[in-house]
Amino acid sequence: MVAATTAGLALAPTATAAGPQPTPVTSDFNADGYADLAVGVPDAAVGGKAKAGYVHVLWGGPKGIGAHGGIRVSQATPEIPGTPEAGDRFGAAVALADTNGDGVAELLVGAPGEDVNGHTDAGVVVAVGGSKSATKGRPGPGSNVLTGPSASAAYGLSVAAADLTGDGGRDIVIGGRDKVVLIAVVDGGEDVVVTTVVDTPMGGRAPLLATGDFTADGTDDLAIAYHTVNAPYTQSHVRLWAWDPADRTMANTWNSDNGAASALATGDFDGDGLDDLALGECREIADENIDDPCGPEEYAKGGGIHVLYGAKSSFGSRSQTLNQDTVGVYGRAEDGDRFGASLAVLDWNRDGRDDLIAGAPGEAIGTRKAAGAATLLLSSKTGLVDPFGEATSVAYNQDTPRVPGVAETGDAFGTAVATGDYDGDGIPDATVGAPGENAKSGGVWLFPKLSSATSYALTPAKLGLPSPSTALSYGKTLASH
């Protein structure tokens, strides 16, 4: 059996006789039944305040993202608490999640540079209610979920939401500088518990967060990845945490040490009904004679993707690793490609197995360094790698035929990737961010049904955003589903 490698062809998914139903929309912020896309723009000026930041939510609809308008949400929006200030970086982390079960997504926004009660860069995470009125420029009310307790706490570097306590409601996870905190709603919504999950040096980076039921016990677990290099010591970890109802806190249940990642993604890549965890740009940081925490070392070149498969009794006992030297993966593994630096999950061909999109913002296209690329990795019955050790992939970059634009040095196409059925046709679409486009003004590329033939680009100038020619880095942060 030979794996197919297809470079940017106009694909149509193969029909399945009894395929699963489309994933319910979870990112519908304006209550119209279509998935929306949130673009964090933390480097944007608001009211003349440099890097105050905002979030641009683009509406899905019958014609897809970009054809139905959107809304800019910032601390200058009347419904949102706070005031835009230089360096707040509102939008550094974004998530769209239905936290209260009403079928409409809330927008969760991190502003790690927010000053709180005299504490510089304490940070805050804000929740903004979704509403039909958002289409007319008026989102639902906003409130602060949690503010950082001290200077440089930088709450809001990362954010996620899931039902971690098993009570049917959504809990919110906040990443800050050297800390991860859980805000858990328990006892049927009667009580709120704020508990620290991790409190350790993380090298000043945003901790990576992902959720999923990796152990098949019916309740989502929390995956956290972080690493440091001589700050003050070198360490790298990927760890799982589960809710302990007796102690009303999170308990560490699984560890993989010395393997660092740049992205995490949850999906069922082998179709066995169990959630799996993909580690993007996985590489060994601290060598303490622990063998291959990211799979065989040769796969780390250029960025490797290491998949830990779910299991009822021993999560991660089965794993797979691939990179651009894997047969069937488009391209060639080269230092600096950063293959897997961003990840997004979808079931593109609706076969009941999740597929994976991997961004490689450091990929050189010809002689143009860091022009960037993205790759769709199709799953098989054994996961992202078939029994022969081969993969099936589709590649996208700005030199792919019928993809708008031209690959240029520093475009960083693939810095962020997101998926969602934006036009409601039952087939997922993809979004790829290129924050380095047009001298870091940035842009996002839409691939309806993952087809390059119908792809189009949305730039700040086309969208009518303020200061489109400045370094907005539009497309650096994306959220949808």
Short mmCIF file of N, CA, C and O in Angstrom, two decimals, residues 127-169:
data_model
loop_
_atom_site.label_atom_id
_atom_site.label_comp_id
_atom_site.label_asym_id
_atom_site.label_seq_id
_atom_site.Cartn_x
_atom_site.Cartn_y
_atom_site.Cartn_z
N ALA A 127 -14.96 37.25 30.17
CA ALA A 127 -15.98 36.48 29.46
C ALA A 127 -17.00 37.44 28.89
O ALA A 127 -17.54 38.29 29.60
N VAL A 128 -17.28 37.28 27.59
CA VAL A 128 -18.25 38.15 26.90
C VAL A 128 -19.39 37.27 26.41
O VAL A 128 -19.17 36.28 25.72
N GLY A 129 -20.61 37.64 26.77
CA GLY A 129 -21.76 36.83 26.40
C GLY A 129 -22.08 36.92 24.92
O GLY A 129 -22.04 38.00 24.32
N GLY A 130 -22.41 35.79 24.33
CA GLY A 130 -22.88 35.78 22.96
C GLY A 130 -24.34 36.20 22.91
O GLY A 130 -25.08 36.05 23.87
N SER A 131 -24.75 36.75 21.75
CA SER A 131 -26.11 37.28 21.66
C SER A 131 -26.46 37.56 20.21
O SER A 131 -25.58 37.86 19.39
N LYS A 132 -27.74 37.49 19.87
CA LYS A 132 -28.18 37.88 18.54
C LYS A 132 -27.85 39.34 18.26
O LYS A 132 -27.60 39.73 17.11
N SER A 133 -27.82 40.15 19.30
CA SER A 133 -27.53 41.57 19.12
C SER A 133 -26.09 41.81 18.72
O SER A 133 -25.74 42.91 18.27
N ALA A 134 -25.22 40.79 18.86
CA ALA A 134 -23.82 40.96 18.47
C ALA A 134 -23.70 41.25 16.99
O ALA A 134 -22.79 41.95 16.55
N THR A 135 -24.64 40.73 16.19
CA THR A 135 -24.63 41.00 14.76
C THR A 135 -24.77 42.48 14.48
O THR A 135 -24.26 43.00 13.48
N LYS A 136 -25.43 43.21 15.38
CA LYS A 136 -25.62 44.65 15.24
C LYS A 136 -24.58 45.45 16.01
O LYS A 136 -24.74 46.65 16.22
N GLY A 137 -23.53 44.76 16.47
CA GLY A 137 -22.44 45.46 17.14
C GLY A 137 -22.56 45.52 18.64
O GLY A 137 -21.77 46.22 19.28
N ARG A 138 -23.52 44.79 19.22
CA ARG A 138 -23.71 44.83 20.67
C ARG A 138 -23.64 43.42 21.23
O ARG A 138 -24.64 42.68 21.21
N PRO A 139 -22.48 43.01 21.72
CA PRO A 139 -22.39 41.68 22.34
C PRO A 139 -23.13 41.64 23.65
O PRO A 139 -23.59 42.68 24.16
N GLY A 140 -23.26 40.46 24.20
CA GLY A 140 -23.85 40.34 25.53
C GLY A 140 -22.93 40.95 26.58
O GLY A 140 -21.82 41.40 26.27
N PRO A 141 -23.37 40.98 27.81
CA PRO A 141 -22.56 41.61 28.86
C PRO A 141 -21.25 40.86 29.07
O PRO A 141 -21.17 39.64 28.90
N GLY A 142 -20.23 41.63 29.46
CA GLY A 142 -18.93 41.05 29.77
C GLY A 142 -18.62 41.17 31.24
O GLY A 142 -19.12 42.05 31.94
N SER A 143 -17.79 40.25 31.71
CA SER A 143 -17.38 40.30 33.12
C SER A 143 -15.99 39.70 33.24
O SER A 143 -15.56 38.89 32.42
N ASN A 144 -15.29 40.12 34.27
CA ASN A 144 -13.96 39.56 34.53
C ASN A 144 -14.11 38.19 35.19
O ASN A 144 -14.74 38.05 36.24
N VAL A 145 -13.52 37.18 34.56
CA VAL A 145 -13.55 35.83 35.13
C VAL A 145 -12.59 35.74 36.30
O VAL A 145 -12.94 35.24 37.37
N LEU A 146 -11.37 36.22 36.09
CA LEU A 146 -10.37 36.17 37.15
C LEU A 146 -9.25 37.15 36.81
O LEU A 146 -8.83 37.25 35.66
N THR A 147 -8.78 37.87 37.82
CA THR A 147 -7.65 38.79 37.65
C THR A 147 -6.43 38.22 38.35
O THR A 147 -6.54 37.50 39.34
N GLY A 148 -5.27 38.57 37.84
CA GLY A 148 -4.04 38.10 38.46
C GLY A 148 -3.84 38.70 39.84
O GLY A 148 -4.19 39.85 40.09
N PRO A 149 -3.26 37.92 40.75
CA PRO A 149 -3.15 38.38 42.14
C PRO A 149 -1.96 39.26 42.43
O PRO A 149 -1.87 39.85 43.52
N SER A 150 -1.01 39.36 41.47
CA SER A 150 0.21 40.09 41.75
C SER A 150 0.82 40.61 40.46
O SER A 150 0.41 40.23 39.36
N ALA A 151 1.80 41.47 40.59
CA ALA A 151 2.49 42.00 39.41
C ALA A 151 3.14 40.87 38.63
O ALA A 151 3.68 39.92 39.22
N SER A 152 3.05 40.98 37.31
CA SER A 152 3.65 40.02 36.38
C SER A 152 3.02 38.64 36.43
O SER A 152 3.58 37.68 35.88
N ALA A 153 1.88 38.49 37.08
CA ALA A 153 1.19 37.20 37.07
C ALA A 153 0.71 36.84 35.66
O ALA A 153 0.63 35.67 35.30
N ALA A 154 0.37 37.86 34.87
CA ALA A 154 0.03 37.71 33.45
C ALA A 154 -1.07 36.68 33.22
O ALA A 154 -0.99 35.87 32.29
N TYR A 155 -2.11 36.71 34.04
CA TYR A 155 -3.25 35.83 33.78
C TYR A 155 -3.84 36.19 32.41
O TYR A 155 -4.03 37.35 32.08
N GLY A 156 -4.11 35.16 31.62
CA GLY A 156 -4.65 35.37 30.29
C GLY A 156 -3.67 35.09 29.17
O GLY A 156 -3.98 35.32 28.01
N LEU A 157 -2.51 34.54 29.50
CA LEU A 157 -1.60 34.11 28.44
C LEU A 157 -2.21 32.96 27.64
O LEU A 157 -1.93 32.78 26.46
N SER A 158 -3.04 32.15 28.30
CA SER A 158 -3.77 31.07 27.63
C SER A 158 -5.08 30.85 28.36
O SER A 158 -5.24 31.21 29.54
N VAL A 159 -6.05 30.27 27.66
CA VAL A 159 -7.37 30.04 28.25
C VAL A 159 -8.04 28.86 27.55
O VAL A 159 -7.83 28.63 26.36
N ALA A 160 -8.81 28.09 28.31
CA ALA A 160 -9.56 26.96 27.76
C ALA A 160 -10.80 26.75 28.61
O ALA A 160 -10.90 27.23 29.74
N ALA A 161 -11.77 26.03 28.05
CA ALA A 161 -13.00 25.72 28.79
C ALA A 161 -13.45 24.31 28.48
O ALA A 161 -13.39 23.86 27.33
N ALA A 162 -13.87 23.58 29.51
CA ALA A 162 -14.36 22.21 29.35
C ALA A 162 -15.05 21.79 30.63
O ALA A 162 -14.89 22.44 31.68
N ASP A 163 -15.81 20.70 30.57
CA ASP A 163 -16.43 20.15 31.76
C ASP A 163 -15.43 19.21 32.43
O ASP A 163 -15.39 18.01 32.15
N LEU A 164 -14.64 19.76 33.32
CA LEU A 164 -13.60 18.98 33.99
C LEU A 164 -14.10 18.33 35.27
O LEU A 164 -13.48 17.38 35.76
N THR A 165 -15.20 18.82 35.82
CA THR A 165 -15.71 18.27 37.08
C THR A 165 -16.80 17.23 36.87
O THR A 165 -17.25 16.61 37.83
N GLY A 166 -17.26 17.06 35.64
CA GLY A 166 -18.22 16.02 35.34
C GLY A 166 -19.64 16.34 35.74
O GLY A 166 -20.49 15.43 35.80
N ASP A 167 -19.97 17.62 35.95
CA ASP A 167 -21.32 17.97 36.37
C ASP A 167 -22.16 18.53 35.23
O ASP A 167 -23.28 18.99 35.43
N GLY A 168 -21.61 18.50 34.01
CA GLY A 168 -22.37 18.97 32.85
C GLY A 168 -22.13 20.42 32.50
O GLY A 168 -22.57 20.87 31.45
N GLY A 169 -21.45 21.18 33.36
CA GLY A 169 -21.16 22.58 33.07
C GLY A 169 -19.73 22.76 32.60
O GLY A 169 -18.91 21.85 32.72
#
